[in-house]
Coordinates of C-alpha atoms in Angstrom, one line a residue:
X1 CA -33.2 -28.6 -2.4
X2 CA -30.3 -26.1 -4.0
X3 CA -28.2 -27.3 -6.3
X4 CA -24.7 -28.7 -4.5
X5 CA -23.2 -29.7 -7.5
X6 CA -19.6 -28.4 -8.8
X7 CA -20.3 -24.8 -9.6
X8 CA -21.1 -24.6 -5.6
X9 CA -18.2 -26.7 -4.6
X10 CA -16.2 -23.4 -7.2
X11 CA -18.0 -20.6 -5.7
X12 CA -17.5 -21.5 -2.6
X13 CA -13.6 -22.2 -3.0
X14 CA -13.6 -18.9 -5.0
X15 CA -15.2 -16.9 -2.0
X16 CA -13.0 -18.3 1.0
X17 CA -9.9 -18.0 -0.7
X18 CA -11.0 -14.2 -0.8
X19 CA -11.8 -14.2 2.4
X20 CA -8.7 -15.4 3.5
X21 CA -6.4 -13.4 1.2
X22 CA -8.0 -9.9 2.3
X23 CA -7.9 -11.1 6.0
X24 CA -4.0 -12.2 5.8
X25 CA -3.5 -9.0 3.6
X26 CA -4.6 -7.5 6.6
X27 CA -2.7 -8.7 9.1
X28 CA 0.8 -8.3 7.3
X29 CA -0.5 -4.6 6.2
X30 CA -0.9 -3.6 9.7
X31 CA 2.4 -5.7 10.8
X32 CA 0.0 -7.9 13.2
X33 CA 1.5 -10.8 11.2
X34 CA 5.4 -10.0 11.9
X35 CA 7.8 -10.1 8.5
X36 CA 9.2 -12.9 8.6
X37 CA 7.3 -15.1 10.5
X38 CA 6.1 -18.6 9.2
X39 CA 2.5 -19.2 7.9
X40 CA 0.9 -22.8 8.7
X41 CA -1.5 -23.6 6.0
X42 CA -3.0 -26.4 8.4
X43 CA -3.7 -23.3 11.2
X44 CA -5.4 -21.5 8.5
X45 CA -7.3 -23.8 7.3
X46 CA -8.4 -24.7 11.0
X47 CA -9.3 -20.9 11.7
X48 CA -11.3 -19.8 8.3
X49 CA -13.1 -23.8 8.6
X50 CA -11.7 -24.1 5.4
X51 CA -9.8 -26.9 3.0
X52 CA -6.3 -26.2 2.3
X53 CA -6.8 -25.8 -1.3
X54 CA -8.7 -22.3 -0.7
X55 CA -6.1 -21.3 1.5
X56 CA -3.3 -22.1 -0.5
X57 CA -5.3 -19.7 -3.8
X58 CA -4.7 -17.4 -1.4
X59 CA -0.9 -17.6 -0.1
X60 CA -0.8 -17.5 -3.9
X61 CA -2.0 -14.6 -4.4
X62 CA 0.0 -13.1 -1.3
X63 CA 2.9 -14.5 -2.9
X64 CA 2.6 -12.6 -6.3
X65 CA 1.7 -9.6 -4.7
X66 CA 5.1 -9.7 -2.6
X67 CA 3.1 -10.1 0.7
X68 CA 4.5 -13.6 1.6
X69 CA 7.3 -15.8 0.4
X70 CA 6.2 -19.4 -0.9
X71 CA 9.7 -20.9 0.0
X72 CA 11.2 -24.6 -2.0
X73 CA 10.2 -26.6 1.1
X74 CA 6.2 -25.6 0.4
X75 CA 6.6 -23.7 3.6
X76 CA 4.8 -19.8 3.7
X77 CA 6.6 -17.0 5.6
X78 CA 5.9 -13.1 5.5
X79 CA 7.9 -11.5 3.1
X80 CA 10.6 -9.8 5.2
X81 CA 11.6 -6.4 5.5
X82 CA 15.0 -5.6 4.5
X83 CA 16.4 -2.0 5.8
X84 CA 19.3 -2.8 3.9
X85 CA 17.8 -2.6 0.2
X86 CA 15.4 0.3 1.6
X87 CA 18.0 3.3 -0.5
X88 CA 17.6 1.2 -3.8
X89 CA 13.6 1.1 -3.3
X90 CA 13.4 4.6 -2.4
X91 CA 15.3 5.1 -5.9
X92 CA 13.1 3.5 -8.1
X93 CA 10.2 4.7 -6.5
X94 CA 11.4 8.2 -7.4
X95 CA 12.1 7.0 -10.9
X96 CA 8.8 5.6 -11.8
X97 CA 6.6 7.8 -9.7
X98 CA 8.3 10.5 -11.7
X99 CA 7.4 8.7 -15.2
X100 CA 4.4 7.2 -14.5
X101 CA 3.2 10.7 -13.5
X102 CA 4.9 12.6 -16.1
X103 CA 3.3 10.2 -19.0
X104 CA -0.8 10.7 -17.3
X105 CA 0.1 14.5 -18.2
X106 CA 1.0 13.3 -21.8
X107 CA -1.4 10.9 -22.5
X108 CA -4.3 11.6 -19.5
X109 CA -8.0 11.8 -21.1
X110 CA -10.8 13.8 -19.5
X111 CA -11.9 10.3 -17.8
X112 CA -8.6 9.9 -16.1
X113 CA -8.5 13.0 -15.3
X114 CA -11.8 12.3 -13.4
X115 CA -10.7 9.1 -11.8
X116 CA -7.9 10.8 -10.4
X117 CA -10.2 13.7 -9.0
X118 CA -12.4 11.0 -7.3
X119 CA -9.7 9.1 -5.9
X120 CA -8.3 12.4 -4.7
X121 CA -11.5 12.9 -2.6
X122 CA -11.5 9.3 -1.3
X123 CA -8.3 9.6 -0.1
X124 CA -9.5 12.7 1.9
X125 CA -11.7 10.8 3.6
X126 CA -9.6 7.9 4.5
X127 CA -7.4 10.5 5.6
X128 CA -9.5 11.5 8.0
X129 CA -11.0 8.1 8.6
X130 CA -7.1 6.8 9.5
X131 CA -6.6 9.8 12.1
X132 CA -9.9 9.4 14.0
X133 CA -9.1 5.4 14.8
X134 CA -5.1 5.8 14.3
X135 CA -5.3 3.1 11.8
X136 CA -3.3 4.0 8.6
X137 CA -4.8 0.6 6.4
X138 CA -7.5 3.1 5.2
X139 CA -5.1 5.2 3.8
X140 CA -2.5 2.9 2.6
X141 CA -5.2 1.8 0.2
X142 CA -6.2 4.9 -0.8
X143 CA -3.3 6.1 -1.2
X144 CA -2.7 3.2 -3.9
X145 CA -5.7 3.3 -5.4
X146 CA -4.6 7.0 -6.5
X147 CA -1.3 6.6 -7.4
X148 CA -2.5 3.9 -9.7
X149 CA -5.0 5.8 -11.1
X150 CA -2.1 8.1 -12.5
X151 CA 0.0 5.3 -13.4
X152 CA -2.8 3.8 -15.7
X153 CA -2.9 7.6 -16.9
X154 CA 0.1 7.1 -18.4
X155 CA -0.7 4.3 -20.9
X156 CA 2.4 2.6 -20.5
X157 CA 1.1 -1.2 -19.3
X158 CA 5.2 -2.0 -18.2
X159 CA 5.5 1.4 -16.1
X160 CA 2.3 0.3 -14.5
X161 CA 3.3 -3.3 -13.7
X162 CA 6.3 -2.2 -12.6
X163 CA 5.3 0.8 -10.2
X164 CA 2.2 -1.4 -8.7
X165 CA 4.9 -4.0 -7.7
X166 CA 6.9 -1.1 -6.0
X167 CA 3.8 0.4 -4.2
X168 CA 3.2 -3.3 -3.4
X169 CA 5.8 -3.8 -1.8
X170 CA 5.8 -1.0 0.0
X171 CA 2.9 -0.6 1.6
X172 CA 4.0 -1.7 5.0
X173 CA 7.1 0.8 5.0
X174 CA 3.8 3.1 4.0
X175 CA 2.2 1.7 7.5
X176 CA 5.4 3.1 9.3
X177 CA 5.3 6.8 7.1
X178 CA 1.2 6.5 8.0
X179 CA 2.0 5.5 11.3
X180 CA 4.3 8.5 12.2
X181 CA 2.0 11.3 10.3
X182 CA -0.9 10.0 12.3
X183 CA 1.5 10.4 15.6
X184 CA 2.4 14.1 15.0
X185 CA 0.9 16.7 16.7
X186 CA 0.6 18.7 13.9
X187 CA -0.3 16.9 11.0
X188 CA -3.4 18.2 8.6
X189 CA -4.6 17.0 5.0
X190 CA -3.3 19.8 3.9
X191 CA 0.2 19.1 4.6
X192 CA 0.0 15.7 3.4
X193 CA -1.7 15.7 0.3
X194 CA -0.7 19.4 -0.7
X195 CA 1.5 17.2 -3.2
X196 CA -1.6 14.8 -4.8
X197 CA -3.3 18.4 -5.4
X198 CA -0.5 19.5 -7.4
X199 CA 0.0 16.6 -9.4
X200 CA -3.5 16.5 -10.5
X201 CA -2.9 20.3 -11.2
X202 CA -0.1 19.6 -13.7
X203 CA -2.1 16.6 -14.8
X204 CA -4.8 19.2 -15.5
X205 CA -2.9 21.2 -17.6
X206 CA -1.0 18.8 -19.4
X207 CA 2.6 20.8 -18.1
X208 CA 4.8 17.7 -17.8
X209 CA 7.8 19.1 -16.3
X210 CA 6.0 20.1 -13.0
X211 CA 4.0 16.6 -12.9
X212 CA 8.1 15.1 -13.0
X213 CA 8.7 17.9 -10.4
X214 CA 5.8 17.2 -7.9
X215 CA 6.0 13.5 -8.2
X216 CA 9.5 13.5 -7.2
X217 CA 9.2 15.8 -4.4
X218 CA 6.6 13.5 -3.3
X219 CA 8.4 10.7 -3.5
X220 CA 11.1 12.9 -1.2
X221 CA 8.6 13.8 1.2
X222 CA 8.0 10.0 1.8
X223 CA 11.5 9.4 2.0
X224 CA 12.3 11.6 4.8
X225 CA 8.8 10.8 6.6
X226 CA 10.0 7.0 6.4
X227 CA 13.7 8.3 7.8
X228 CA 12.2 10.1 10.5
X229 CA 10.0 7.9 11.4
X230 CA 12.7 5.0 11.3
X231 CA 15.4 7.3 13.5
X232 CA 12.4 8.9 16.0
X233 CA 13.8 7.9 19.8
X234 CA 10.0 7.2 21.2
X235 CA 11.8 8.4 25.0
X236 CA 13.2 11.9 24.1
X237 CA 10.3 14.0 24.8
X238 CA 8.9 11.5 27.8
X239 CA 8.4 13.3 31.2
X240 CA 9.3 11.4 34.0
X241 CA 8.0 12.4 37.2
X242 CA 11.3 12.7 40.1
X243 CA 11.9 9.6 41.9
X244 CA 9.8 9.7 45.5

């Protein structure tokens, strides 16, 4: 018979609590789980056939990745979204999208430099992967995965903590900027990741003042994709056939 003993019991608690973190991850990335709304560790437990110590590694986890909100009473919500501090996040993503890319052209080595490459292709393909089912998670995360990449560039261990928190907790505002490229009737991989070719360029080469140019017209580009997106009047262009 296999060995039951404690290291089991661990592995096992170990593998649900990942199971449950990347399914609730998710939810709240693709806004099935609604900001805001309350999380019942009992429910979860119930649904992943799970004990309640797995499940609360995970809201863990959620919680210091900005996902959820672990509140005094022991009660879980989903971190909300608030509009109103939107301007000041905006802001600092400029700021340290603009450093963190500036110092990889400082400080890259040819192995970042071919990190950043790779991560530039996989985002082409979840690109393409998030228009053909109209589900932007496959680019939200590679779209991370590539900006970090250029952050860890930098060598700057606080500019990195403090930009992953930032993409963090942006990624569902990055759902609605995914959401609304994958909705226009227009929209190539050229258009959207002209930008991500032109840092890697200035990465390349080392010239800093165009990697602090690019990134921030980047970070501009989101900006007005999220703004459009968030003023967009869904019945402007609908056709309505003449009353009968």
């Amino acid at each position: 018979m296999a060995d039951m003993g404690p290291g089991a019991d661990k592995a096992e608690k170990i593998t649900g609590s990942a199971r449950v973190y990347a399914q609730l991850r998710d939810e709240i990335l693709r806004l099935e789980l609604a900001p805001g709304s309350p999380i019942d560790e009992n429910s979860l437990s119930e649904r992943f056939d799970l004990s309640r110590s797995p499940v609360r590694e995970a809201l863990v986890r959620l919680s210091s990745e900005g996902f959820v909100n672990i509140l005094p009473n022991r009660s879980t919500i989903v971190a909300p979204i608030d509009f109103r501090d939107v301007p000041k996040y905006l802001d600092s993503l400029d700021l340290l999208q603009r450093a963190t890319t500036r110092l990889a052209a400082q400080f890259r080595t040819t192995s970042d430099l071919r990190t950043i490459e790779k991560l530039q292709s996989e985002f082409e393909r979840a690109f393409n992967k998030s228009l053909k089912t109209r589900d932007p998670i496959y680019n939200i995360d590679a779209n991370f995965n590539f900006h970090m990449a250029i952050a860890e560039a930098g060598k700057n261990a606080y500019f990195q903590m403090f930009y992953k928190r930032l993409l963090d907790e942006g990624r569902r505002m990055l759902h609605f900027h995914f959401e609304f490229q994958a909705l226009s009737e227009h929209m190539s991989f050229d258009e959207v990741a002209v930008h991500h070719v032109q840092m890697i360029e200035a990465i390349r080469e080392k010239d800093l003042e165009h990697a602090d140019s690019v990134a921030h017209e980047h970070a501009m580009q989101f900006k007005g994709r999220f703004l459009e997106y968030y003023d967009q009047s869904v019945t402007a262009k609908m056709k309505l056939a003449p009353p009968t």
